[in-house]
Short mmCIF file of C-alpha atoms and ligand atoms in Angstrom, two decimals:
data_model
loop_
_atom_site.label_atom_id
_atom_site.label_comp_id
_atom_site.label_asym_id
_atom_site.label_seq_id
_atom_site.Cartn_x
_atom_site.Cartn_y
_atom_site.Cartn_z
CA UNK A 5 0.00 0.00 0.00
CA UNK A 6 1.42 3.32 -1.01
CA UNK A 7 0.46 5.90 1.55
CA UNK A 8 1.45 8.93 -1.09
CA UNK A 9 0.33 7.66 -4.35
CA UNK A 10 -2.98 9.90 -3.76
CA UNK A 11 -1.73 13.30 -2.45
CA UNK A 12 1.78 13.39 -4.04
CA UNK A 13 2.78 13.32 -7.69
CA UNK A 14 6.71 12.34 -6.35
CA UNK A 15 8.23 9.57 -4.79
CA UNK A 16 10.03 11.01 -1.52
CA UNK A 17 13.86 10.98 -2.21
CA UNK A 18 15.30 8.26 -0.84
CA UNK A 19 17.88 10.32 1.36
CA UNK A 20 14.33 11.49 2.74
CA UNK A 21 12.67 8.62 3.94
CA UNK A 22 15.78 6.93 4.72
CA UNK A 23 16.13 10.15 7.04
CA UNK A 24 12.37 9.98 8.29
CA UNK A 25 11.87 5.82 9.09
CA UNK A 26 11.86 5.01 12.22
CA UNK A 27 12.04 1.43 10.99
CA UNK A 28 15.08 0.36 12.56
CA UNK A 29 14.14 1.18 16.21
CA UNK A 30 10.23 0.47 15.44
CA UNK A 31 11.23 -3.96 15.52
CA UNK A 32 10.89 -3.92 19.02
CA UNK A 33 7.30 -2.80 18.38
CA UNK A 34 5.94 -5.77 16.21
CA UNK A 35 4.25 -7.55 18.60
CA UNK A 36 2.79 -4.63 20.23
CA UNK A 37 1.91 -3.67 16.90
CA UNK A 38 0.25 -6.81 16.28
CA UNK A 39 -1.94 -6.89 19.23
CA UNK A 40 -2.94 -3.35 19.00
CA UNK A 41 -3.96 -4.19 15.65
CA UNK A 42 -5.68 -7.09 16.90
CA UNK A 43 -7.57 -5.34 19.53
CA UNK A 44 -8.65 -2.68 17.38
CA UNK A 45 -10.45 -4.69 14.62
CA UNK A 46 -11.81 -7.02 17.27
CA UNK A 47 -13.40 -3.33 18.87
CA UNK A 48 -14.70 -2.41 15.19
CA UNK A 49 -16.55 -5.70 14.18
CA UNK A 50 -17.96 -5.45 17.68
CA UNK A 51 -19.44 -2.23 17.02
CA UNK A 52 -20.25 -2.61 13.53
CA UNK A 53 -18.14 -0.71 12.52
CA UNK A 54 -16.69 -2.91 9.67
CA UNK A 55 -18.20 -6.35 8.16
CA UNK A 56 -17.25 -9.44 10.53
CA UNK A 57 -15.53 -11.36 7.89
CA UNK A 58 -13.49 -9.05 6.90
CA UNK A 59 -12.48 -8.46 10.55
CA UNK A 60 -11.71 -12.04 10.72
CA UNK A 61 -9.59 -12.16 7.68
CA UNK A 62 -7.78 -9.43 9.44
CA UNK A 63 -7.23 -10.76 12.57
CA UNK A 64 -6.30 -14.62 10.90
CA UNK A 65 -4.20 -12.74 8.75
CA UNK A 66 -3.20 -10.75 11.63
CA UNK A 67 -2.14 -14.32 14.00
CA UNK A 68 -0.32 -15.51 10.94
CA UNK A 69 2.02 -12.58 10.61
CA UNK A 70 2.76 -13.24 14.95
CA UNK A 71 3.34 -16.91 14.15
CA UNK A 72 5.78 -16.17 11.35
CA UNK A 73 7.64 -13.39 13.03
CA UNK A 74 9.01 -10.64 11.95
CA UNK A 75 11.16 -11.57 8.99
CA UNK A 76 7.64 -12.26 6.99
CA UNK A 77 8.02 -8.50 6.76
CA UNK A 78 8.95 -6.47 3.84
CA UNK A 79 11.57 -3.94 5.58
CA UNK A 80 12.45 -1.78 2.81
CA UNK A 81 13.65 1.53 3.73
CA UNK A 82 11.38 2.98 1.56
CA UNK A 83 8.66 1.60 4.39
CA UNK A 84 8.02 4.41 6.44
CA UNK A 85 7.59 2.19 10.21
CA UNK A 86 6.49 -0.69 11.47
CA UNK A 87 2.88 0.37 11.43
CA UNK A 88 2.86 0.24 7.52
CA UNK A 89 4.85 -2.35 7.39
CA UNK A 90 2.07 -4.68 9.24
CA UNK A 91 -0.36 -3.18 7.26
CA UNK A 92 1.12 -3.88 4.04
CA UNK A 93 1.55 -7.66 4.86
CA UNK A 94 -1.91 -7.88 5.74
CA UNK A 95 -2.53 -6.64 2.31
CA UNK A 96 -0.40 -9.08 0.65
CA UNK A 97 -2.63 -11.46 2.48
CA UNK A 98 -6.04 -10.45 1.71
CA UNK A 99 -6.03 -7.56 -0.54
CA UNK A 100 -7.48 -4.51 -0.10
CA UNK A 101 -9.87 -5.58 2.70
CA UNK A 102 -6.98 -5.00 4.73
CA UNK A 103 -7.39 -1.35 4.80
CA UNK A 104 -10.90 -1.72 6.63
CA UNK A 105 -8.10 -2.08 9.70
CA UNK A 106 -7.38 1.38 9.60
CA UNK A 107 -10.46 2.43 10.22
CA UNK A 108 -10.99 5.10 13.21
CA UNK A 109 -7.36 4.65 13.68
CA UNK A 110 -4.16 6.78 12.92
CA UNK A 111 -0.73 5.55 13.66
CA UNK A 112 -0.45 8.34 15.95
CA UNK A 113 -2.43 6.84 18.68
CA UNK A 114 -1.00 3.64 17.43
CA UNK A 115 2.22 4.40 18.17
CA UNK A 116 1.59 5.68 21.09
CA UNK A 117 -0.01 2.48 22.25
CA UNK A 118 2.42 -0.04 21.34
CA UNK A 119 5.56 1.95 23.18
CA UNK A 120 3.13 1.90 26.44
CA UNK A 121 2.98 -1.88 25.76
CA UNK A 122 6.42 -2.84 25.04
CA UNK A 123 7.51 -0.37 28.21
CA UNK A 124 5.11 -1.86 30.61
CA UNK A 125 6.30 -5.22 29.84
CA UNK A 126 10.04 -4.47 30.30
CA UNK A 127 9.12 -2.11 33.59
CA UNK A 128 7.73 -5.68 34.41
CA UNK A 129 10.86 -7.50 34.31
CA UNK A 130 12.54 -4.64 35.63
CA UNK A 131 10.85 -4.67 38.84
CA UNK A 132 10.97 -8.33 39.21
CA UNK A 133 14.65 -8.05 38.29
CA UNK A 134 14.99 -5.84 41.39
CA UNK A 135 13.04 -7.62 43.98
CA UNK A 136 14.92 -10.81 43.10
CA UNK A 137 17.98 -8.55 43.79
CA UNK A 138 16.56 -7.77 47.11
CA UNK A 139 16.25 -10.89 48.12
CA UNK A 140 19.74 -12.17 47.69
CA UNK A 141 20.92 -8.97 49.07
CA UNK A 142 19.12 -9.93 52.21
CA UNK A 143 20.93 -13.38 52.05
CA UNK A 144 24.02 -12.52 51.69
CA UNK A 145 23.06 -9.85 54.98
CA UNK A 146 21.98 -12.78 57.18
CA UNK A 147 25.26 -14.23 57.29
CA UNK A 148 27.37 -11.04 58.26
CA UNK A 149 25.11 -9.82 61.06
CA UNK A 150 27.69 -9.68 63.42
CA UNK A 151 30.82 -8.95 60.31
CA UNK A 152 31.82 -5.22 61.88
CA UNK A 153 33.18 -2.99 59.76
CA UNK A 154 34.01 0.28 59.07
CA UNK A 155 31.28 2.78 58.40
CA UNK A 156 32.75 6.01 56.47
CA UNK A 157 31.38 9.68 56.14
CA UNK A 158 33.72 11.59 53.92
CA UNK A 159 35.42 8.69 53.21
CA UNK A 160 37.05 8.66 56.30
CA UNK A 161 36.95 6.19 59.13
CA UNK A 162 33.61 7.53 61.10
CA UNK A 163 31.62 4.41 63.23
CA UNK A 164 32.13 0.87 63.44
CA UNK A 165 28.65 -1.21 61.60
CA UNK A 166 27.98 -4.33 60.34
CA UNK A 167 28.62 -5.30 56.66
CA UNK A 168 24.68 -6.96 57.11
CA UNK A 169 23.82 -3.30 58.22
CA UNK A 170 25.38 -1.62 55.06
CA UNK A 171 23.44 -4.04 52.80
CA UNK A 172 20.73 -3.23 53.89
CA UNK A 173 21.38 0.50 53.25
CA UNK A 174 21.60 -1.29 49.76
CA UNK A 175 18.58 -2.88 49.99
CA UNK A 176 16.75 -0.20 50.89
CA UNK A 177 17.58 2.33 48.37
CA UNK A 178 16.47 -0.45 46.00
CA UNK A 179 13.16 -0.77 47.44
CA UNK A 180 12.88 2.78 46.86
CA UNK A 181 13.95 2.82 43.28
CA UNK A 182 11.74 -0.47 42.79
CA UNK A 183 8.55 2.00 44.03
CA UNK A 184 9.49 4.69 41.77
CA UNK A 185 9.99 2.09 38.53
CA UNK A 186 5.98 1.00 40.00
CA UNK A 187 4.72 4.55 40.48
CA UNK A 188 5.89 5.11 36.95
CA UNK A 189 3.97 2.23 35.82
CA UNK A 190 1.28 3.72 36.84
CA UNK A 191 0.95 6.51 33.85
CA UNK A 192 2.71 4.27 31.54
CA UNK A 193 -0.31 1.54 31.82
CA UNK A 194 -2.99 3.94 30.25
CA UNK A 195 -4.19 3.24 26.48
CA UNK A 196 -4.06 5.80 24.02
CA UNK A 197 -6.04 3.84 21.35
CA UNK A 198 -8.65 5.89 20.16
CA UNK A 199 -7.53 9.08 20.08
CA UNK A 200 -7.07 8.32 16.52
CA UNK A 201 -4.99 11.55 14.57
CA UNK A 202 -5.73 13.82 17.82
CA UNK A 203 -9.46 14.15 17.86
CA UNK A 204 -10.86 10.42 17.92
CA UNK A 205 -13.28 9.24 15.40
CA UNK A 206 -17.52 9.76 14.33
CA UNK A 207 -17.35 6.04 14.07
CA UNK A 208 -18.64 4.96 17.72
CA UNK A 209 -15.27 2.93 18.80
CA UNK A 210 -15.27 1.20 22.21
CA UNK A 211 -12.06 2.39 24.05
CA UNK A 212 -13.07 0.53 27.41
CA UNK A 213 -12.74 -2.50 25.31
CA UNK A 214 -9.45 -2.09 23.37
CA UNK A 215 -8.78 -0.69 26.81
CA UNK A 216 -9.78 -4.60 28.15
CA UNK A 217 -8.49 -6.28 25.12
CA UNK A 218 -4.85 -5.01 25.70
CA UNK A 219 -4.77 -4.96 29.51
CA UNK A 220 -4.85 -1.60 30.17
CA UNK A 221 -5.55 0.11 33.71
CA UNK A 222 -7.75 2.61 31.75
CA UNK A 223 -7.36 4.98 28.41
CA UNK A 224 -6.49 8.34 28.71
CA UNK A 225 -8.92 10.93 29.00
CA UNK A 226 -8.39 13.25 26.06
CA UNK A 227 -7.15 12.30 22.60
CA UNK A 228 -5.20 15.05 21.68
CA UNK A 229 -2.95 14.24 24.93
CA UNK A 230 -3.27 10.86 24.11
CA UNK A 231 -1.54 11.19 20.83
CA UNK A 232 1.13 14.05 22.17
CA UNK A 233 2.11 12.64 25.65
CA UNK A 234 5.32 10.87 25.94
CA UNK A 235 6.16 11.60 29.84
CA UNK A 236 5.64 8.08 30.56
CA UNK A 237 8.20 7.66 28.81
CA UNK A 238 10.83 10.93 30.34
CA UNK A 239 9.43 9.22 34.15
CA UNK A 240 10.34 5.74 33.43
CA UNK A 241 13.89 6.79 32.15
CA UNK A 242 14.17 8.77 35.41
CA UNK A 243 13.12 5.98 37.77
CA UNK A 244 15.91 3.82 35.67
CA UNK A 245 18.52 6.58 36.07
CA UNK A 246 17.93 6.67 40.03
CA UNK A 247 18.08 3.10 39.92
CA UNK A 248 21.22 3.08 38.05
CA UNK A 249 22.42 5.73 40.62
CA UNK A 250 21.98 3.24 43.46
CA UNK A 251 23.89 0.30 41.57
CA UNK A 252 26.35 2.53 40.81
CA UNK A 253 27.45 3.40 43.84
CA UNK A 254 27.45 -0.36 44.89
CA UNK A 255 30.10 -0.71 42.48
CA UNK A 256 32.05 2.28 43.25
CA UNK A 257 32.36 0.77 47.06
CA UNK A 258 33.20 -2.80 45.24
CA UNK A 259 35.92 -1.26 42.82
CA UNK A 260 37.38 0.88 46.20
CA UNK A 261 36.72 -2.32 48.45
CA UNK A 262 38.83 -4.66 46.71
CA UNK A 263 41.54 -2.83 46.50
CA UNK A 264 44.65 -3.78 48.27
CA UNK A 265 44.47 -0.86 50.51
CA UNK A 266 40.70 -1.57 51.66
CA UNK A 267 41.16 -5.07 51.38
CA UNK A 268 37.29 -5.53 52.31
CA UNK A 269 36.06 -7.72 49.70
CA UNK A 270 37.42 -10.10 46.38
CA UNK A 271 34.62 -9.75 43.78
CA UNK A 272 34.82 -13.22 41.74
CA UNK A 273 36.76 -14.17 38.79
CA UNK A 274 33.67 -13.90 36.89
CA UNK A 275 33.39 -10.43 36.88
CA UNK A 276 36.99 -9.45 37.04
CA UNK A 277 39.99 -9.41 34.07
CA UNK A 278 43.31 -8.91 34.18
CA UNK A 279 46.10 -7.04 32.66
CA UNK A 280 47.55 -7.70 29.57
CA UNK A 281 50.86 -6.21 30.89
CA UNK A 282 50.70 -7.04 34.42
CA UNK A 283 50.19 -10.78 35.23
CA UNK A 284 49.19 -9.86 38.89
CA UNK A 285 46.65 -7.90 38.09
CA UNK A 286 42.72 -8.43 39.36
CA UNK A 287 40.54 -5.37 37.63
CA UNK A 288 37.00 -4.79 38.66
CA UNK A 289 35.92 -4.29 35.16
CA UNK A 290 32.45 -5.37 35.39
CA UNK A 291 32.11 -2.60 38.37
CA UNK A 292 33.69 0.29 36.25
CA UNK A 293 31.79 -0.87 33.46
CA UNK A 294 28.33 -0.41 35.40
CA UNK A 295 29.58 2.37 36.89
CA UNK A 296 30.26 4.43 33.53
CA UNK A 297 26.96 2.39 31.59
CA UNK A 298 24.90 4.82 34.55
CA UNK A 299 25.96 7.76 32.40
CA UNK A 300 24.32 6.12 29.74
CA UNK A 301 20.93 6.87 31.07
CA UNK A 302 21.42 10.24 32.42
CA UNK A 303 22.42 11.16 28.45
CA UNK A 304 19.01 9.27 27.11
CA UNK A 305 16.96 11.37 30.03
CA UNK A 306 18.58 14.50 29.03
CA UNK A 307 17.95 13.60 25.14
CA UNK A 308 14.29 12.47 25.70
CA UNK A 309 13.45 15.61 27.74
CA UNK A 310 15.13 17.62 25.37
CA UNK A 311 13.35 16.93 22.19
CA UNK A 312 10.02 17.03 24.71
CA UNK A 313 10.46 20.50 25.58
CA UNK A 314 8.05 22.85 24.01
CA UNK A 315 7.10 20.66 21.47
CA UNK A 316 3.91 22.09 20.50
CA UNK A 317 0.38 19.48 20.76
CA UNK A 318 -0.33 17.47 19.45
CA UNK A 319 1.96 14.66 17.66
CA UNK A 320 4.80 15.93 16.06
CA UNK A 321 7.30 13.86 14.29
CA UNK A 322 10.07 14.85 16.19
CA UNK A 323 8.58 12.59 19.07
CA UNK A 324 9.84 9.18 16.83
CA UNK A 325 13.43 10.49 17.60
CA UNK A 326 12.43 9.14 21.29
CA UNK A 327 11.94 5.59 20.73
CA UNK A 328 15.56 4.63 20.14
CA UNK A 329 16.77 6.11 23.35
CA UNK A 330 14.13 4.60 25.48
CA UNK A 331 15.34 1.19 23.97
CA UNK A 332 18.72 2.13 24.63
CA UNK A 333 17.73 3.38 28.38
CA UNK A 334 16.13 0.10 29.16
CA UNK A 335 18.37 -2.29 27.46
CA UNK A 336 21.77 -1.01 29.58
CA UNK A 337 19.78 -0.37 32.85
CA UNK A 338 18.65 -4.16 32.39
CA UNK A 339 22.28 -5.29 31.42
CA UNK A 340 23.77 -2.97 34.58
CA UNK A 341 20.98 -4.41 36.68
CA UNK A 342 21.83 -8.23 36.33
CA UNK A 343 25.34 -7.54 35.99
CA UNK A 344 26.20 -5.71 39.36
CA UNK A 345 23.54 -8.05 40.84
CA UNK A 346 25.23 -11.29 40.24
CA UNK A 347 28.95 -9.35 41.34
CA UNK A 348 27.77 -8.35 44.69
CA UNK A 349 26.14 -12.06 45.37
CA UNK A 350 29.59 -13.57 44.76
CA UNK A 351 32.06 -11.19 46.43
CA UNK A 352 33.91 -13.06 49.34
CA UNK A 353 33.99 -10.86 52.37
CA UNK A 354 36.91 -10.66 54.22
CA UNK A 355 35.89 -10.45 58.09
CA UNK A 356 39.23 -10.24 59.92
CA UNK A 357 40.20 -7.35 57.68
CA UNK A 358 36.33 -5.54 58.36
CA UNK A 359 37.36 -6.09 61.78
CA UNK A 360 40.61 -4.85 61.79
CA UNK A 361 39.89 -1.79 60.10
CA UNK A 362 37.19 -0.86 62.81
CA UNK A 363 38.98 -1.96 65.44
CA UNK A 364 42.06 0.73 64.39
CA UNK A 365 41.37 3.92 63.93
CA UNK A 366 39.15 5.26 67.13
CA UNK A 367 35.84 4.81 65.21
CA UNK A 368 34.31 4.20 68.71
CA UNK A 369 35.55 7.60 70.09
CA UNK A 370 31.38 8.81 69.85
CA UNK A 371 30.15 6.10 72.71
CA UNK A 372 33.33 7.25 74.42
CA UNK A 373 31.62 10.77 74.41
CA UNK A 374 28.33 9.31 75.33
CA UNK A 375 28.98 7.28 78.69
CA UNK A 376 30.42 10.48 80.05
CA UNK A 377 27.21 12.23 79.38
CA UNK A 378 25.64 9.03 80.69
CA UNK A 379 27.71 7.78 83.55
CA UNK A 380 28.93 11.06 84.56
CA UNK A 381 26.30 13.47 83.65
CA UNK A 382 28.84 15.84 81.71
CA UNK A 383 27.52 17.82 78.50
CA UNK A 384 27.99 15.91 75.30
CA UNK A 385 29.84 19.48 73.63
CA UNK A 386 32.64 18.73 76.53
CA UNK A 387 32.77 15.41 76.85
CA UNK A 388 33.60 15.77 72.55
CA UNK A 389 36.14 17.77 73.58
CA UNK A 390 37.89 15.11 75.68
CA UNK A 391 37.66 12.34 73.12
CA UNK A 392 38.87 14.79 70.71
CA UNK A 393 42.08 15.33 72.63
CA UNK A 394 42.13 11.86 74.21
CA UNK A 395 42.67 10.50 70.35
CA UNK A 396 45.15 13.69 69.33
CA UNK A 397 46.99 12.36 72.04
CA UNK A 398 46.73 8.38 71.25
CA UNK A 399 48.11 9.27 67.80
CA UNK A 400 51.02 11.11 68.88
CA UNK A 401 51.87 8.29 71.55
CA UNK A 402 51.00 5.57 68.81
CA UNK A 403 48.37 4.27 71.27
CA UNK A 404 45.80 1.78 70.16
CA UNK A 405 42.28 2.30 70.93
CA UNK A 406 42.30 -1.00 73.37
CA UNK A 407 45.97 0.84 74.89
CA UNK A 408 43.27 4.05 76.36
CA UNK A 409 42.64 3.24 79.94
CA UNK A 410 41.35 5.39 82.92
CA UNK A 411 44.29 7.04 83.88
CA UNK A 412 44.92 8.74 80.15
CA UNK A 413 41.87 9.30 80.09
CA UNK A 414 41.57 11.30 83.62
CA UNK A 415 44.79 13.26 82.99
CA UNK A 416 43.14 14.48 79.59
CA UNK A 417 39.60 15.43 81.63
CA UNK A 418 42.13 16.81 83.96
CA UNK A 419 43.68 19.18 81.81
CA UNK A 420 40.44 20.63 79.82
CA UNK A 421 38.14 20.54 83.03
CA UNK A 422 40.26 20.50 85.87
CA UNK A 423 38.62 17.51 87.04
CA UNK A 424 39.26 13.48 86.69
CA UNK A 425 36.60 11.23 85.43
CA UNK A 426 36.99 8.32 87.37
CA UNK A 427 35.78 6.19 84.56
CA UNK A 428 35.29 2.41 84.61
CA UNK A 429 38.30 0.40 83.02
CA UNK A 430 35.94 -2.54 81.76
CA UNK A 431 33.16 0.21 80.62
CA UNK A 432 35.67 1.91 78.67
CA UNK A 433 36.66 -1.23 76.88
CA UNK A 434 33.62 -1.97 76.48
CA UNK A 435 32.62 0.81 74.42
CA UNK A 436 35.65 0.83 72.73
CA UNK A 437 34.76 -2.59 71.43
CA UNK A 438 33.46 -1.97 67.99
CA UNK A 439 31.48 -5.26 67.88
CA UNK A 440 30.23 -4.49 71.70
CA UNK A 441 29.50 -0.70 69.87
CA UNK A 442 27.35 -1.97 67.48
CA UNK A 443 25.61 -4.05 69.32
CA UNK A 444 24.51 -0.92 71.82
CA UNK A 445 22.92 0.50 68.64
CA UNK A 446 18.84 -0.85 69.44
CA UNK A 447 17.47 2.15 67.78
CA UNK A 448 15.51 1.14 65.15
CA UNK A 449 17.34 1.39 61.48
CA UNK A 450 20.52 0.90 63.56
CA UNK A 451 23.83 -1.93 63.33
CA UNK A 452 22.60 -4.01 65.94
CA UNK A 453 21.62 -7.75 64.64
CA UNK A 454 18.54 -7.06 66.26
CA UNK A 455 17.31 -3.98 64.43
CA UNK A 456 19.33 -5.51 61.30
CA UNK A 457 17.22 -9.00 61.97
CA UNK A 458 14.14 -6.48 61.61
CA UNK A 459 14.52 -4.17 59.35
CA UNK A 460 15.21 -7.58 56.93
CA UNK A 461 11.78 -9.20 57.87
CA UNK A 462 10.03 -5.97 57.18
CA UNK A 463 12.43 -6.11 53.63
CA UNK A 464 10.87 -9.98 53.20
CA UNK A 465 7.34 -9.27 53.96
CA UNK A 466 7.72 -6.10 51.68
CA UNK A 467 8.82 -8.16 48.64
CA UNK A 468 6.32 -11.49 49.64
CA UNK A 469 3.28 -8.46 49.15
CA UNK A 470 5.02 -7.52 45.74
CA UNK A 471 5.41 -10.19 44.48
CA UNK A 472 2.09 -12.12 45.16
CA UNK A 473 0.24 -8.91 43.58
CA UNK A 474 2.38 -8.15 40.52
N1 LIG B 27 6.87 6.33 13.06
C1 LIG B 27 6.03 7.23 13.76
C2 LIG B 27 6.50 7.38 15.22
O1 LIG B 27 7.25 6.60 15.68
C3 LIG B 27 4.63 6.71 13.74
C4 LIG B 27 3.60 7.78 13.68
C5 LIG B 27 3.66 8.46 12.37
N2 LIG B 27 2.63 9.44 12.28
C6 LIG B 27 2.66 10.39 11.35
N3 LIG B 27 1.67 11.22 11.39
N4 LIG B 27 3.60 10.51 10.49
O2 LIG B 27 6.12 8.31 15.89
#
């Protein structure tokens, strides 16, 4: 079927519609295509809108074309998208019955339709992608409730936590970006079909049933936004970037973690190489590589927003240019999704180094603070003050945090208040233990395998609901 032979006199140059198809990026559409095809002629025999055998030659003609896939397809660039590309097989099937499809349609609202299917199928995956994440996060957390480590602000040495407790940070920012992916869902799961060019149709189409027939939450209210709106689209690449955001900065504490000088963790052979120079070498490629894919999807957000802004209603061309980058959005946060998933589940975690680390560098000196506020009743702003100096002076003596006992401690209290603390030997130890430390910590949200053992059955429960309803 040639769309032009009845307003134009001239073939469009083939620089031009090589320019203008969207062809290329329009395959992932096919099915959707298919089915909103499908839907649409089911809706107009229905309403008698067009003869019921034709309608079924369509939609036999229509199953044949899904069972044959998409290389029964005549591609040729000089096929403006996937829409006519459909239509034209159906033609070469049954003639020109097939154009009784088009009927009270446009492929503006067409369009429109089959990127909210393909996207709500791969936010889908997505989200179950993420809660399966979840879940071996949590795993992984249950058996390093009581691993202490390090806990940095600034990247420097701040409190002593658990490495179940810092997962869980994990986890929760992930539960997070799994409820914005779902919110976004939301708008993305509303059917355009019907709308037509901008201003729907005299014929009387059903849009609750197309709405029915391709599992839509409900159509969209007004057909000229139907046809223009793509911000489904911009908020889906959003929730993808945060989500990226999180994962990347799980791999930025994997690629700084297995270093020789954090020593924390060894992420697996399988998502390491080596050096083609240096035989000793272990790189966390797979890390880096997640970490720099992110940018990816900040770019396609920019891009997408970009050729959004003040676009004028209702469809303009330039919206095409979108598809590719939403493909290109959900392909690499997919790929960076799975990939850092499966290299934090294998990283071996190196507990005598976690402990070492917080054990070595006065990361307990804030409970120090607190029992003299507790035990002694002496403002938190001086008792600061002490620890400060107390550790000033540790590090010029080259004492150890277990090496501070009462009478350092009293001749520093001493000198700043003019009186001694008279401090418990075994209390001090006690708080200087970072394992003891963390274990103090019952707040809720806090280190202590307690609130850790908690805030992971609330994590369960929240992806048992999820799942069972999605
Ligand atoms: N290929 C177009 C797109 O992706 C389909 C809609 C074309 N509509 C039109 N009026 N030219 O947006």
């Amino acid at each position: 079927m040639n769309l032009r032979s009845g307003r134009f006199k001239q073939k469009m140059s083939a620089e031009a519609a090589e320019f203008t198809s969207s062809l290329e990026f329009d395959k992932k559409l096919f099915e959707a295509d298919i089915e909103c095809n499908l839907a649409h002629t089911t809706m107009l025999a229905q309403q008698k809108i067009i003869d019921p055998e034709t309608a079924d030659k369509i939609i036999r003609s229509l199953k044949k074309l899904r069972k044959e896939g998409i290389t029964a397809l005549n591609l040729d660039y000089d096929v403006e998208d996937i829409h006519m590309a459909v239509e034209n097989y159906v033609s070469s099937q049954i003639g020109e019955e097939a154009g009784f499809m088009h009927t009270a349609k446009s492929r503006n609202d067409q369009v429109a339709t089959d990127l909210r299917i393909v996207l709500k199928d791969n936010l889908e995956d997505i989200q179950q992608e993420i809660l399966v994440f979840m879940e071996g996060i949590l795993q992984l957390a249950s058996e390093h409730e009581e691993t202490v480590m390090i806990a940095y602000t600034h990247l420097q040495h701040a409190q002593p936590t658990t490495f179940a407790h810092h997962l869980l940070a994990y986890t929760h920012s992930l539960k997070r970006d799994y409820e914005r992916v779902k919110d976004a869902y939301k708008r993305v799961d509303l059917n355009p079909l019907g709308s037509a060019a901008l201003t729907t149709s005299s014929f009387p189409i059903d849009r609750e049933l197309t709405t029915h027939l391709l599992g839509f939450q409900d159509y969209l209210r007004n057909s000229m936004d139907g046809v223009s709106a793509r911000d489904f689209i911009a908020e889906s690449v959003f929730s993808l970037s945060l989500l990226c955001t999180t994962l990347s900065k799980i791999c930025e504490e994997m690629v700084l973690w297995s270093t020789y000088e954090f020593g924390i963790v060894e992420i697996a052979d399988e998502f390491s190489s080596t050096s083609s120079i240096m035989p000793q070498k272990k790189n966390p490629d797979v890390a880096e590589i997640a970490r720099a894919k992110t940018a990816i999807l900040y770019g396609e957000l920019m891009t997408i927003l970009t050729i959004l802004r003040a676009l004028p209603y209702t469809y303009n061309r330039d919206l095409q240019e979108i598809s590719p980058h939403l493909w290109n959005s959900l392909h690499n946060a997919q790929d960076i999704l799975k990939l850092v998933a499966n290299m934090l589940l294998t990283v071996k975690v190196n507990k005598e180094r976690c402990l070492k680390l917080a054990k070595s560098n006065f990361a307990t000196a804030t409970d120090l603070a607190d029992i003299m506020v507790r035990e002694k009743n002496i403002p938190f702003r001086t008792a600061h003050k002490i620890v400060g100096r107390l550790v000033s002076h540790a590090l010029d003596q080259n004492l150890k945090p277990a090496q501070i006992s009462t009478a350092v401690l009293d001749q520093i209290a001493q000198e700043l208040t003019g009186e001694k603390l008279d401090l418990d030997e075994k209390l001090i130890q006690k708080v200087l233990d970072p394992l003891e430390n963390v274990k103090s910590r019952q707040v809720p949200g806090g280190p202590s395998p307690e609130q850790v053992q908690e805030a992971a059955k609330h994590l369960k429960q929240f992806i048992f609901k999820e799942r069972n309803i999605t």
